[in-house]
XYZ file of C-alpha atoms in Angstrom:
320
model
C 228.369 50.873 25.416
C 226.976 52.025 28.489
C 227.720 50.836 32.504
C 223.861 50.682 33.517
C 225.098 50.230 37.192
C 228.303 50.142 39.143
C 228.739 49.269 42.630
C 228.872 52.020 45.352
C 232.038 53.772 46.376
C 233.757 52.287 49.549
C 231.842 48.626 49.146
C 233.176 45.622 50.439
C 234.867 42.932 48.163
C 233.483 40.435 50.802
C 229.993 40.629 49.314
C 228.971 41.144 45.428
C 230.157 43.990 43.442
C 227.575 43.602 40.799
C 228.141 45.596 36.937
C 225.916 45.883 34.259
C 227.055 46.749 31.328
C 224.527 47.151 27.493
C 226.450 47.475 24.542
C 225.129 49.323 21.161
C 225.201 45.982 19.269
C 225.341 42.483 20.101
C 229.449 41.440 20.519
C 230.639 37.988 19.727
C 233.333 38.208 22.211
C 234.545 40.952 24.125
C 237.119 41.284 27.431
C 236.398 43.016 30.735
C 239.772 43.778 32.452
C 239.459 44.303 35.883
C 241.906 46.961 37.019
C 243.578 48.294 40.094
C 245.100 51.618 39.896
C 246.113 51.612 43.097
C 248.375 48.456 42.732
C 248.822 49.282 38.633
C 247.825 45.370 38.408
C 244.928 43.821 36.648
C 242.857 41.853 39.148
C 241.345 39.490 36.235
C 239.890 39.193 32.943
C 236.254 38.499 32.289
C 235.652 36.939 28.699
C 231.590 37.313 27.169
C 230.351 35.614 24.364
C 227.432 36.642 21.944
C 226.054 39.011 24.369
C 223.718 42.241 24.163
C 224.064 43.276 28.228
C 225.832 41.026 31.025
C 226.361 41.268 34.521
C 229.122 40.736 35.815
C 229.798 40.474 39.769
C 234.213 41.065 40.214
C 234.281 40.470 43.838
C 235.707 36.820 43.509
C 238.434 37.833 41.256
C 239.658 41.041 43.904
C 239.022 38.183 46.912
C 241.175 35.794 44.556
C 244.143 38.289 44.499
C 244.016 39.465 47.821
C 244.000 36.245 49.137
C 247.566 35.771 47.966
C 249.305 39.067 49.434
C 251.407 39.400 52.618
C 249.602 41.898 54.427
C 252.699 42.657 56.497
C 254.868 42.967 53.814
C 257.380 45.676 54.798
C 257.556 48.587 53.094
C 258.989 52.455 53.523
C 257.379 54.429 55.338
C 255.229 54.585 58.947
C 251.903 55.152 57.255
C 250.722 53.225 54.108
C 247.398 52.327 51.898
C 245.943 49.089 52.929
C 247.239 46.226 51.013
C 243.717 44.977 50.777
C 242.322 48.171 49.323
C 241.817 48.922 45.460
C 240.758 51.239 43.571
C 238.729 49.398 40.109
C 238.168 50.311 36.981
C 236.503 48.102 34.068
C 237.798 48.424 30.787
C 236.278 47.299 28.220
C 237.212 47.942 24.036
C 239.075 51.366 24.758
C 236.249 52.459 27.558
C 236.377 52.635 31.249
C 233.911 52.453 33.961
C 233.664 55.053 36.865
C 236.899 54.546 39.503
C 235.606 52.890 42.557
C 237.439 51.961 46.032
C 236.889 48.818 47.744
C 238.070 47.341 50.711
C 237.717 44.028 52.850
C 235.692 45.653 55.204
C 232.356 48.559 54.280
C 233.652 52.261 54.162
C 230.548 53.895 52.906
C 229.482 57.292 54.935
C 232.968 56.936 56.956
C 235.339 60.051 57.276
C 237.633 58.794 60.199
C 237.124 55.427 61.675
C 239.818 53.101 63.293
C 239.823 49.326 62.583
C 242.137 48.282 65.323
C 241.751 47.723 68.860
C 244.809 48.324 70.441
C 244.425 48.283 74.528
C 244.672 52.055 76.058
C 247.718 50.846 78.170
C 249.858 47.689 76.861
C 253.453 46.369 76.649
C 255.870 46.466 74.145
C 259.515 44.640 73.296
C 262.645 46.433 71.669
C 262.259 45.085 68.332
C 258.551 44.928 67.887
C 255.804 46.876 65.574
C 253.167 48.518 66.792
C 250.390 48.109 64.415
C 247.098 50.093 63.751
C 244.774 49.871 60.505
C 242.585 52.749 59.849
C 240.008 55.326 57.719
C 240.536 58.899 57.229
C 239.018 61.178 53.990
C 241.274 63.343 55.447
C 245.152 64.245 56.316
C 246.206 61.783 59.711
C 249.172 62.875 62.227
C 250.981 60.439 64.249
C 252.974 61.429 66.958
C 255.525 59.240 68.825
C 256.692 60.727 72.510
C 259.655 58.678 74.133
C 259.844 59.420 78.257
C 263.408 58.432 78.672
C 265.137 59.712 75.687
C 262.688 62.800 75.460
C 262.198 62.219 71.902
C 259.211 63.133 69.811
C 258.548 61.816 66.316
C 255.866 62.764 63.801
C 254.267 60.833 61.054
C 251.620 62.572 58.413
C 249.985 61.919 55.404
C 247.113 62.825 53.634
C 245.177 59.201 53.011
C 242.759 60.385 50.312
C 240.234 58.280 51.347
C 241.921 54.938 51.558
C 242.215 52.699 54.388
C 245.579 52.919 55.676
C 248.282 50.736 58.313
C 250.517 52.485 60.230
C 253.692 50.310 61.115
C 256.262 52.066 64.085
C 259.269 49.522 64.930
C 260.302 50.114 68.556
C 264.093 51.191 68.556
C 266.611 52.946 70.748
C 264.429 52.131 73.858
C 265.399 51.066 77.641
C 263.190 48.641 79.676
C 260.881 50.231 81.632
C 260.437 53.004 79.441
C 257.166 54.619 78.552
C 256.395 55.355 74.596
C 253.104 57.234 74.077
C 251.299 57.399 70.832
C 248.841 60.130 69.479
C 246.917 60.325 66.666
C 245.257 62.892 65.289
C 243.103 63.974 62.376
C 243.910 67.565 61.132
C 245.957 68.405 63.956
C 242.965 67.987 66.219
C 243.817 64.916 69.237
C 241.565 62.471 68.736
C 243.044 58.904 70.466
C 246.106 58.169 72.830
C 247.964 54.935 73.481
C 250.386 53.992 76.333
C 253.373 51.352 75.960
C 255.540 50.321 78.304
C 258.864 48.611 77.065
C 259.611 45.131 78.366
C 261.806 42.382 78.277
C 260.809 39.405 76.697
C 261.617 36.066 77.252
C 263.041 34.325 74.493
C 260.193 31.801 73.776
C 257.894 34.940 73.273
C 256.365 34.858 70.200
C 254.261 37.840 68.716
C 251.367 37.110 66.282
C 249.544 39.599 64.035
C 246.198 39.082 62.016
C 243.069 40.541 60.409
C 239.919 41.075 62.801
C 236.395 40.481 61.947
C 236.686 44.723 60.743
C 239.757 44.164 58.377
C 242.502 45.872 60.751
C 245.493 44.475 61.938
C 245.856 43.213 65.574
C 249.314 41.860 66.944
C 249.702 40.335 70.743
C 252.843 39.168 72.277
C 252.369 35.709 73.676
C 254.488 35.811 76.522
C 255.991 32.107 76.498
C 255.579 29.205 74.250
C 255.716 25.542 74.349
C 257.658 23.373 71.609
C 255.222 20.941 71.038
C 256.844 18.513 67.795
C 258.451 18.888 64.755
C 257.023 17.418 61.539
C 259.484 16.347 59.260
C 259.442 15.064 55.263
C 262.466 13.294 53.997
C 263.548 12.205 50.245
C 265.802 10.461 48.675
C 268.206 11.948 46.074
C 271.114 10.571 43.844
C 274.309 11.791 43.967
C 277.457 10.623 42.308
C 278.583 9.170 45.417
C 275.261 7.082 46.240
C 271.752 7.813 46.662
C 271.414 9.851 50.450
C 268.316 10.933 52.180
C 267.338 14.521 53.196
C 264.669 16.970 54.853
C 262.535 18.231 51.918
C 260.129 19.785 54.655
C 259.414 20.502 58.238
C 257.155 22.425 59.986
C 256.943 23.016 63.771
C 254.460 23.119 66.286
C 254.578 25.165 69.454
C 251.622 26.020 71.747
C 250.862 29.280 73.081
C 248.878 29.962 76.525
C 247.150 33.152 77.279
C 245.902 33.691 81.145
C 245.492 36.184 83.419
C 245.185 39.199 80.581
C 242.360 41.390 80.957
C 239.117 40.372 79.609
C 238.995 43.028 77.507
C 242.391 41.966 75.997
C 241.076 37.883 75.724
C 237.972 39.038 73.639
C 240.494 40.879 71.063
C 243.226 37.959 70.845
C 240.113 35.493 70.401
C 239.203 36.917 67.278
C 241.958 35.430 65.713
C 240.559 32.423 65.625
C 238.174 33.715 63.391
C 241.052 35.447 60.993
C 241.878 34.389 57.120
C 245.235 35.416 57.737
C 247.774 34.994 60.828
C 251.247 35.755 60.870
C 254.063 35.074 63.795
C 256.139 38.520 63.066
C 260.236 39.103 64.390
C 260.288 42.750 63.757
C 258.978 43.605 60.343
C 259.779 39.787 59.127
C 256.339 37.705 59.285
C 255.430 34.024 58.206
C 252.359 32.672 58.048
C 251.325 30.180 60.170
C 248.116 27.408 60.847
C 245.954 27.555 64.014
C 245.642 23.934 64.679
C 244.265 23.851 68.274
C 242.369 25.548 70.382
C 240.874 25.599 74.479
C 238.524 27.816 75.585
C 238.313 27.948 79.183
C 235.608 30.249 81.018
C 234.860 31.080 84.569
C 232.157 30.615 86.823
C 230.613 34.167 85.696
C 230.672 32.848 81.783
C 233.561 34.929 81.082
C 236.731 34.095 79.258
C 239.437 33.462 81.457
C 241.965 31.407 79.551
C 242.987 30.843 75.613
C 245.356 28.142 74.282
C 246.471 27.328 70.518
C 248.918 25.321 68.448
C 250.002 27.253 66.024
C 251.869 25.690 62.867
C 255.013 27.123 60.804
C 257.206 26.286 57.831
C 260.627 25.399 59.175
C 262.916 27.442 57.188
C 266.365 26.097 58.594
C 268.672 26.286 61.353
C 267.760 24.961 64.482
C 264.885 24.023 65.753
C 263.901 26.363 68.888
């Protein structure tokens, strides 16, 4: 058995990853296991019949899998491989293709690249994650300066050539404060961000998602509106009498975004283009549904204001 041809390294699972595979002999049946070493999990299991050669494309299966993971699933550490990377091997009867990495977004020719576009200068809330998603072949450095305190903290790891997230929770800060953010790609400066710590008001809601690249992007929305709550009720039996009760909710709030830089508008508006969005508390995220959206634009044909609905699970408690 031979692999005639095998997708290029650093592909994306968004389009085809085509295999084709002859075999010495025709094989009644034979299985193609799909595997990720980087998540030690089999992505799928292709099944031929009577066949001589067969192509087989495995993108749907990886887009299958990945379509079911929390990307902001917390985990140790500041910098980690990209939940929607893998590294794939076919194995078929006791042989195994070539490795190759794929990732949502194409990595081919890349040695340092970033796939989030985090402003220069923002704000930032005791409590929140700063989030960046990026490429490096090579060893990356962040480096965490707080003004106040006059603390510096340093984050490194060598990536080996997988897309990585970097995750920093903001702690032990005072409003006002300034928090700068290097990173660097063996030990050589290449990009600087600015945060200022704020105080948030407590209908502030933070969102994170994927951008049209495949990095992550998170913006504070600085008030929301509690729009309705949708509730589902059932009745149950219990030895007293039947009794009604909430078998689901989910809540709508709307969000407003005016008077942000245009630069800033163009990034947050992207989201409505994301598979995945997430309202995050610190490192604990739930998904939730864009239901609406306004568009408003000014006289120049710029964007000027942006307003959703977003929709979440009620998980108990009050509603606020």
């Amino acid at each position: 058995m031979i692999f005639k041809t095998i997708p290029q390294n650093g592909a994306s699972w968004q389009n085809p990853l085509l295999y084709t595979i002859e075999f010495d002999q025709p094989k009644e049946q034979v299985a193609v296991e799909i595997y990720d070493q980087i998540s030690a999990q089999t992505m799928g299991v292709v099944m031929l019949y009577n066949v001589e050669s067969a192509e087989i494309d495995i993108a749907p299966y990886i887009r299958s899998v990945k379509a079911q993971i929390d990307i902001l699933e917390r985990r140790s550490g500041v910098i980690q491989s990209s939940y929607d990377a893998c590294r794939i091997v076919l194995n078929i009867d006791g042989e195994s293709s070539e490795q190759r990495l794929f990732w949502r977004s194409d990595i081919r020719g890349l040695s340092f690249k970033f796939f989030s576009e985090p402003m220069p200068n923002d704000t930032i809330a005791q409590g929140e994650v700063i989030r960046l998603s990026f490429f490096a072949t090579d060893t990356i450095e962040i480096i965490v300066n707080k003004e106040l305190a006059g603390v510096t903290s340093r984050y490194a790891m060598r990536t080996l050539g997988i897309p990585s997230d970097v995750a920093i929770e903001v702690k032990n800060v005072m409003d006002g404060e300034r928090i700068e953010m290097i990173v660097r790609l063996n030990s050589q400066q290449s990009t600087v961000y600015n945060y200022r710590v704020v105080k948030r008001d407590s209908s502030a809601i933070r969102l994170a998602w994927i951008n049209v690249s495949g990095g992550l992007e998170a913006y504070t929305f600085a008030q929301s509106i509690k729009r309705r709550v949708v509730v589902r009720a059932e009745d149950v039996e219990a030895e007293s009498g039947w009794y009604r009760r909430i078998a689901s909710a989910r809540v709508v709030r709307g969000l407003i975004m005016a008077g942000a830089m245009q630069s800033e508008v163009d990034r947050v508006m992207e989201m409505l283009l994301s598979s995945k969005v997430y309202r995050c508390d610190g490192f604990d995220s739930m998904p939730v549904h864009l239901l609406t959206d306004t568009i408003a634009y000014d006289d120049h044909g710029k964007l000027r204001r942006l307003e959703f609905d977003i929709e979440e699970e009620w998980k108990g408690g009050r509603y606020e």
